[in-house]
């Protein structure tokens, strides 16, 4: 199958286009993983949950619900989506589940978290 490149410009840089296509193809796995994470973090509530898990390392749904002033079932729905996507993991202690970030996903999220400014209240 031959690729015919057409363009309205006077001249398309065929080498650049081929190089970029190859780069995209070679990066497709990483791009897909990052897209999945950013899609989930696109919800403000889920971004807050991810941010809190990054700061605290692990939290239970009740703690997250109290912090975000939400119901536990509402928080649990968000957690389920992130867990199904493989961004967070859980561990059980008695009847309580604790959630934390999957370490392999930290790199993508750290860039986002580093751009979030926190203001400390002064007395």
PDB file of N, CA and C in Angstrom, residues 36-106:
ATOM      1  N   UNK A  36      -5.821   8.166  28.890  1.00  0.00           N
ATOM      2  CA  UNK A  36      -6.744   7.547  29.842  1.00  0.00           C
ATOM      3  C   UNK A  36      -6.682   8.266  31.191  1.00  0.00           C
ATOM      4  N   UNK A  37      -5.475   8.533  31.647  1.00  0.00           N
ATOM      5  CA  UNK A  37      -5.303   9.205  32.937  1.00  0.00           C
ATOM      6  C   UNK A  37      -5.863  10.623  32.888  1.00  0.00           C
ATOM      7  N   UNK A  38      -5.530  11.349  31.831  1.00  0.00           N
ATOM      8  CA  UNK A  38      -6.013  12.728  31.718  1.00  0.00           C
ATOM      9  C   UNK A  38      -7.526  12.781  31.559  1.00  0.00           C
ATOM     10  N   UNK A  39      -8.091  11.794  30.894  1.00  0.00           N
ATOM     11  CA  UNK A  39      -9.544  11.735  30.749  1.00  0.00           C
ATOM     12  C   UNK A  39     -10.209  11.585  32.111  1.00  0.00           C
ATOM     13  N   UNK A  40      -9.680  10.709  32.926  1.00  0.00           N
ATOM     14  CA  UNK A  40     -10.239  10.517  34.266  1.00  0.00           C
ATOM     15  C   UNK A  40      -9.978  11.724  35.154  1.00  0.00           C
ATOM     16  N   UNK A  41      -8.804  12.314  35.026  1.00  0.00           N
ATOM     17  CA  UNK A  41      -8.469  13.483  35.839  1.00  0.00           C
ATOM     18  C   UNK A  41      -9.190  14.732  35.344  1.00  0.00           C
ATOM     19  N   UNK A  42      -9.882  14.616  34.205  1.00  0.00           N
ATOM     20  CA  UNK A  42     -10.636  15.746  33.665  1.00  0.00           C
ATOM     21  C   UNK A  42     -11.839  16.113  34.518  1.00  0.00           C
ATOM     22  N   UNK A  43     -12.260  15.227  35.385  1.00  0.00           N
ATOM     23  CA  UNK A  43     -13.321  15.529  36.335  1.00  0.00           C
ATOM     24  C   UNK A  43     -12.682  16.207  37.541  1.00  0.00           C
ATOM     25  N   UNK A  44     -13.209  17.341  37.947  1.00  0.00           N
ATOM     26  CA  UNK A  44     -12.622  18.066  39.072  1.00  0.00           C
ATOM     27  C   UNK A  44     -12.613  17.227  40.348  1.00  0.00           C
ATOM     28  N   UNK A  45     -13.688  16.479  40.580  1.00  0.00           N
ATOM     29  CA  UNK A  45     -13.756  15.643  41.781  1.00  0.00           C
ATOM     30  C   UNK A  45     -12.675  14.569  41.741  1.00  0.00           C
ATOM     31  N   UNK A  46     -12.537  13.898  40.595  1.00  0.00           N
ATOM     32  CA  UNK A  46     -11.509  12.851  40.505  1.00  0.00           C
ATOM     33  C   UNK A  46     -10.111  13.439  40.597  1.00  0.00           C
ATOM     34  N   UNK A  47      -9.906  14.615  40.024  1.00  0.00           N
ATOM     35  CA  UNK A  47      -8.600  15.263  40.144  1.00  0.00           C
ATOM     36  C   UNK A  47      -8.300  15.580  41.609  1.00  0.00           C
ATOM     37  N   UNK A  48      -9.299  16.032  42.340  1.00  0.00           N
ATOM     38  CA  UNK A  48      -9.109  16.299  43.772  1.00  0.00           C
ATOM     39  C   UNK A  48      -8.761  15.009  44.524  1.00  0.00           C
ATOM     40  N   UNK A  49      -9.444  13.927  44.200  1.00  0.00           N
ATOM     41  CA  UNK A  49      -9.174  12.646  44.866  1.00  0.00           C
ATOM     42  C   UNK A  49      -7.743  12.197  44.554  1.00  0.00           C
ATOM     43  N   UNK A  50      -7.355  12.276  43.294  1.00  0.00           N
ATOM     44  CA  UNK A  50      -5.989  11.892  42.917  1.00  0.00           C
ATOM     45  C   UNK A  50      -4.956  12.772  43.618  1.00  0.00           C
ATOM     46  N   UNK A  51      -5.235  14.059  43.685  1.00  0.00           N
ATOM     47  CA  UNK A  51      -4.336  15.003  44.357  1.00  0.00           C
ATOM     48  C   UNK A  51      -4.197  14.654  45.837  1.00  0.00           C
ATOM     49  N   UNK A  52      -5.321  14.358  46.488  1.00  0.00           N
ATOM     50  CA  UNK A  52      -5.281  13.979  47.904  1.00  0.00           C
ATOM     51  C   UNK A  52      -4.513  12.674  48.116  1.00  0.00           C
ATOM     52  N   UNK A  53      -4.716  11.709  47.238  1.00  0.00           N
ATOM     53  CA  UNK A  53      -3.988  10.446  47.359  1.00  0.00           C
ATOM     54  C   UNK A  53      -2.495  10.652  47.139  1.00  0.00           C
ATOM     55  N   UNK A  54      -2.156  11.581  46.280  1.00  0.00           N
ATOM     56  CA  UNK A  54      -0.748  11.895  46.055  1.00  0.00           C
ATOM     57  C   UNK A  54      -0.119  12.510  47.305  1.00  0.00           C
ATOM     58  N   UNK A  55      -0.851  13.370  47.982  1.00  0.00           N
ATOM     59  CA  UNK A  55      -0.339  14.040  49.180  1.00  0.00           C
ATOM     60  C   UNK A  55      -0.289  13.090  50.375  1.00  0.00           C
ATOM     61  N   UNK A  56      -1.367  12.341  50.573  1.00  0.00           N
ATOM     62  CA  UNK A  56      -1.521  11.524  51.781  1.00  0.00           C
ATOM     63  C   UNK A  56      -1.076  10.072  51.614  1.00  0.00           C
ATOM     64  N   UNK A  57      -0.762   9.662  50.400  1.00  0.00           N
ATOM     65  CA  UNK A  57      -0.388   8.287  50.055  1.00  0.00           C
ATOM     66  C   UNK A  57      -1.570   7.333  50.038  1.00  0.00           C
ATOM     67  N   UNK A  58      -2.431   7.344  51.038  1.00  0.00           N
ATOM     68  CA  UNK A  58      -3.636   6.519  50.992  1.00  0.00           C
ATOM     69  C   UNK A  58      -4.710   7.119  51.885  1.00  0.00           C
ATOM     70  N   UNK A  59      -5.957   6.908  51.448  1.00  0.00           N
ATOM     71  CA  UNK A  59      -7.123   7.384  52.198  1.00  0.00           C
ATOM     72  C   UNK A  59      -8.256   6.390  52.006  1.00  0.00           C
ATOM     73  N   UNK A  60      -9.161   6.373  52.975  1.00  0.00           N
ATOM     74  CA  UNK A  60     -10.365   5.561  52.814  1.00  0.00           C
ATOM     75  C   UNK A  60     -11.472   6.458  52.241  1.00  0.00           C
ATOM     76  N   UNK A  61     -12.497   5.872  51.638  1.00  0.00           N
ATOM     77  CA  UNK A  61     -13.581   6.667  51.056  1.00  0.00           C
ATOM     78  C   UNK A  61     -14.265   7.598  52.056  1.00  0.00           C
ATOM     79  N   UNK A  62     -14.355   7.174  53.316  1.00  0.00           N
ATOM     80  CA  UNK A  62     -14.993   8.023  54.325  1.00  0.00           C
ATOM     81  C   UNK A  62     -14.188   9.308  54.538  1.00  0.00           C
ATOM     82  N   UNK A  63     -12.858   9.174  54.593  1.00  0.00           N
ATOM     83  CA  UNK A  63     -12.006  10.358  54.752  1.00  0.00           C
ATOM     84  C   UNK A  63     -12.149  11.293  53.555  1.00  0.00           C
ATOM     85  N   UNK A  64     -12.129  10.708  52.368  1.00  0.00           N
ATOM     86  CA  UNK A  64     -12.257  11.522  51.154  1.00  0.00           C
ATOM     87  C   UNK A  64     -13.607  12.231  51.132  1.00  0.00           C
ATOM     88  N   UNK A  65     -14.663  11.505  51.510  1.00  0.00           N
ATOM     89  CA  UNK A  65     -16.008  12.096  51.544  1.00  0.00           C
ATOM     90  C   UNK A  65     -16.057  13.264  52.525  1.00  0.00           C
ATOM     91  N   UNK A  66     -15.445  13.103  53.705  1.00  0.00           N
ATOM     92  CA  UNK A  66     -15.424  14.190  54.691  1.00  0.00           C
ATOM     93  C   UNK A  66     -14.646  15.393  54.171  1.00  0.00           C
ATOM     94  N   UNK A  67     -13.495  15.139  53.554  1.00  0.00           N
ATOM     95  CA  UNK A  67     -12.656  16.231  53.054  1.00  0.00           C
ATOM     96  C   UNK A  67     -13.366  16.992  51.949  1.00  0.00           C
ATOM     97  N   UNK A  68     -13.984  16.272  51.027  1.00  0.00           N
ATOM     98  CA  UNK A  68     -14.628  16.905  49.876  1.00  0.00           C
ATOM     99  C   UNK A  68     -16.081  17.284  50.137  1.00  0.00           C
ATOM    100  N   UNK A  69     -16.566  16.975  51.350  1.00  0.00           N
ATOM    101  CA  UNK A  69     -17.953  17.262  51.731  1.00  0.00           C
ATOM    102  C   UNK A  69     -18.929  16.648  50.731  1.00  0.00           C
ATOM    103  N   UNK A  70     -18.727  15.356  50.483  1.00  0.00           N
ATOM    104  CA  UNK A  70     -19.573  14.592  49.573  1.00  0.00           C
ATOM    105  C   UNK A  70     -20.064  13.353  50.305  1.00  0.00           C
ATOM    106  N   UNK A  71     -21.013  12.675  49.704  1.00  0.00           N
ATOM    107  CA  UNK A  71     -21.468  11.414  50.288  1.00  0.00           C
ATOM    108  C   UNK A  71     -20.464  10.311  49.942  1.00  0.00           C
ATOM    109  N   UNK A  72     -20.408   9.298  50.796  1.00  0.00           N
ATOM    110  CA  UNK A  72     -19.505   8.165  50.544  1.00  0.00           C
ATOM    111  C   UNK A  72     -19.874   7.452  49.236  1.00  0.00           C
ATOM    112  N   UNK A  73     -21.178   7.224  48.946  1.00  0.00           N
ATOM    113  CA  UNK A  73     -21.502   6.587  47.670  1.00  0.00           C
ATOM    114  C   UNK A  73     -21.034   7.391  46.445  1.00  0.00           C
ATOM    115  N   UNK A  74     -21.131   8.709  46.525  1.00  0.00           N
ATOM    116  CA  UNK A  74     -20.670   9.541  45.397  1.00  0.00           C
ATOM    117  C   UNK A  74     -19.154   9.402  45.215  1.00  0.00           C
ATOM    118  N   UNK A  75     -18.415   9.432  46.322  1.00  0.00           N
ATOM    119  CA  UNK A  75     -16.966   9.264  46.265  1.00  0.00           C
ATOM    120  C   UNK A  75     -16.632   7.872  45.737  1.00  0.00           C
ATOM    121  N   UNK A  76     -17.355   6.876  46.193  1.00  0.00           N
ATOM    122  CA  UNK A  76     -17.105   5.494  45.776  1.00  0.00           C
ATOM    123  C   UNK A  76     -17.278   5.307  44.273  1.00  0.00           C
ATOM    124  N   UNK A  77     -18.236   6.011  43.667  1.00  0.00           N
ATOM    125  CA  UNK A  77     -18.414   5.929  42.217  1.00  0.00           C
ATOM    126  C   UNK A  77     -17.189   6.447  41.481  1.00  0.00           C
ATOM    127  N   UNK A  78     -16.648   7.562  41.953  1.00  0.00           N
ATOM    128  CA  UNK A  78     -15.442   8.116  41.335  1.00  0.00           C
ATOM    129  C   UNK A  78     -14.258   7.171  41.533  1.00  0.00           C
ATOM    130  N   UNK A  79     -14.136   6.629  42.727  1.00  0.00           N
ATOM    131  CA  UNK A  79     -13.047   5.701  43.028  1.00  0.00           C
ATOM    132  C   UNK A  79     -13.141   4.466  42.128  1.00  0.00           C
ATOM    133  N   UNK A  80     -14.340   3.944  41.951  1.00  0.00           N
ATOM    134  CA  UNK A  80     -14.524   2.759  41.114  1.00  0.00           C
ATOM    135  C   UNK A  80     -14.024   2.999  39.694  1.00  0.00           C
ATOM    136  N   UNK A  81     -14.349   4.172  39.120  1.00  0.00           N
ATOM    137  CA  UNK A  81     -13.901   4.487  37.759  1.00  0.00           C
ATOM    138  C   UNK A  81     -12.378   4.513  37.682  1.00  0.00           C
ATOM    139  N   UNK A  82     -11.739   5.100  38.684  1.00  0.00           N
ATOM    140  CA  UNK A  82     -10.281   5.199  38.669  1.00  0.00           C
ATOM    141  C   UNK A  82      -9.629   3.840  38.925  1.00  0.00           C
ATOM    142  N   UNK A  83     -10.257   3.041  39.774  1.00  0.00           N
ATOM    143  CA  UNK A  83      -9.729   1.704  40.050  1.00  0.00           C
ATOM    144  C   UNK A  83      -9.881   0.812  38.820  1.00  0.00           C
ATOM    145  N   UNK A  84     -11.019   0.884  38.159  1.00  0.00           N
ATOM    146  CA  UNK A  84     -11.238   0.106  36.935  1.00  0.00           C
ATOM    147  C   UNK A  84     -10.233   0.474  35.849  1.00  0.00           C
ATOM    148  N   UNK A  85      -9.820   1.730  35.835  1.00  0.00           N
ATOM    149  CA  UNK A  85      -8.845   2.196  34.842  1.00  0.00           C
ATOM    150  C   UNK A  85      -7.409   1.861  35.238  1.00  0.00           C
ATOM    151  N   UNK A  86      -7.222   1.358  36.449  1.00  0.00           N
ATOM    152  CA  UNK A  86      -5.889   0.970  36.886  1.00  0.00           C
ATOM    153  C   UNK A  86      -5.025   2.101  37.395  1.00  0.00           C
ATOM    154  N   UNK A  87      -5.650   3.219  37.776  1.00  0.00           N
ATOM    155  CA  UNK A  87      -4.888   4.370  38.270  1.00  0.00           C
ATOM    156  C   UNK A  87      -4.690   4.299  39.775  1.00  0.00           C
ATOM    157  N   UNK A  88      -5.650   3.693  40.474  1.00  0.00           N
ATOM    158  CA  UNK A  88      -5.529   3.543  41.923  1.00  0.00           C
ATOM    159  C   UNK A  88      -5.702   2.077  42.295  1.00  0.00           C
ATOM    160  N   UNK A  89      -5.175   1.728  43.454  1.00  0.00           N
ATOM    161  CA  UNK A  89      -5.304   0.371  43.979  1.00  0.00           C
ATOM    162  C   UNK A  89      -5.855   0.454  45.392  1.00  0.00           C
ATOM    163  N   UNK A  90      -6.297  -0.690  45.898  1.00  0.00           N
ATOM    164  CA  UNK A  90      -6.861  -0.708  47.246  1.00  0.00           C
ATOM    165  C   UNK A  90      -6.162  -1.760  48.084  1.00  0.00           C
ATOM    166  N   UNK A  91      -6.257  -1.548  49.389  1.00  0.00           N
ATOM    167  CA  UNK A  91      -5.829  -2.571  50.339  1.00  0.00           C
ATOM    168  C   UNK A  91      -6.863  -2.573  51.448  1.00  0.00           C
ATOM    169  N   UNK A  92      -7.117  -3.750  51.982  1.00  0.00           N
ATOM    170  CA  UNK A  92      -8.135  -3.900  53.007  1.00  0.00           C
ATOM    171  C   UNK A  92      -7.469  -4.048  54.367  1.00  0.00           C
ATOM    172  N   UNK A  93      -8.028  -3.332  55.328  1.00  0.00           N
ATOM    173  CA  UNK A  93      -7.619  -3.472  56.731  1.00  0.00           C
ATOM    174  C   UNK A  93      -8.898  -3.659  57.530  1.00  0.00           C
ATOM    175  N   UNK A  94      -9.169  -4.894  57.918  1.00  0.00           N
ATOM    176  CA  UNK A  94     -10.445  -5.189  58.564  1.00  0.00           C
ATOM    177  C   UNK A  94     -11.558  -4.997  57.549  1.00  0.00           C
ATOM    178  N   UNK A  95     -12.517  -4.146  57.881  1.00  0.00           N
ATOM    179  CA  UNK A  95     -13.609  -3.871  56.953  1.00  0.00           C
ATOM    180  C   UNK A  95     -13.389  -2.600  56.150  1.00  0.00           C
ATOM    181  N   UNK A  96     -12.268  -1.925  56.385  1.00  0.00           N
ATOM    182  CA  UNK A  96     -12.006  -0.653  55.720  1.00  0.00           C
ATOM    183  C   UNK A  96     -11.084  -0.847  54.521  1.00  0.00           C
ATOM    184  N   UNK A  97     -11.458  -0.223  53.417  1.00  0.00           N
ATOM    185  CA  UNK A  97     -10.609  -0.214  52.225  1.00  0.00           C
ATOM    186  C   UNK A  97      -9.850   1.106  52.181  1.00  0.00           C
ATOM    187  N   UNK A  98      -8.577   1.015  51.887  1.00  0.00           N
ATOM    188  CA  UNK A  98      -7.737   2.197  51.713  1.00  0.00           C
ATOM    189  C   UNK A  98      -7.270   2.233  50.266  1.00  0.00           C
ATOM    190  N   UNK A  99      -7.290   3.411  49.672  1.00  0.00           N
ATOM    191  CA  UNK A  99      -6.913   3.568  48.276  1.00  0.00           C
ATOM    192  C   UNK A  99      -5.638   4.382  48.165  1.00  0.00           C
ATOM    193  N   UNK A 100      -4.846   4.034  47.153  1.00  0.00           N
ATOM    194  CA  UNK A 100      -3.608   4.760  46.881  1.00  0.00           C
ATOM    195  C   UNK A 100      -3.369   4.764  45.371  1.00  0.00           C
ATOM    196  N   UNK A 101      -2.489   5.657  44.941  1.00  0.00           N
ATOM    197  CA  UNK A 101      -2.146   5.742  43.526  1.00  0.00           C
ATOM    198  C   UNK A 101      -1.270   4.565  43.120  1.00  0.00           C
ATOM    199  N   UNK A 102      -1.459   4.099  41.917  1.00  0.00           N
ATOM    200  CA  UNK A 102      -0.553   3.102  41.344  1.00  0.00           C
ATOM    201  C   UNK A 102       0.746   3.835  41.025  1.00  0.00           C
ATOM    202  N   UNK A 103       1.843   3.333  41.541  1.00  0.00           N
ATOM    203  CA  UNK A 103       3.127   4.041  41.414  1.00  0.00           C
ATOM    204  C   UNK A 103       3.541   4.267  39.967  1.00  0.00           C
ATOM    205  N   UNK A 104       3.219   3.347  39.068  1.00  0.00           N
ATOM    206  CA  UNK A 104       3.624   3.516  37.671  1.00  0.00           C
ATOM    207  C   UNK A 104       2.899   4.678  36.992  1.00  0.00           C
ATOM    208  N   UNK A 105       1.808   5.159  37.584  1.00  0.00           N
ATOM    209  CA  UNK A 105       1.062   6.275  37.010  1.00  0.00           C
ATOM    210  C   UNK A 105       1.498   7.620  37.605  1.00  0.00           C
ATOM    211  N   UNK A 106       2.383   7.569  38.589  1.00  0.00           N
ATOM    212  CA  UNK A 106       2.837   8.790  39.262  1.00  0.00           C
ATOM    213  C   UNK A 106       3.465   9.811  38.319  1.00  0.00           C
TER     214      UNK A 106
END
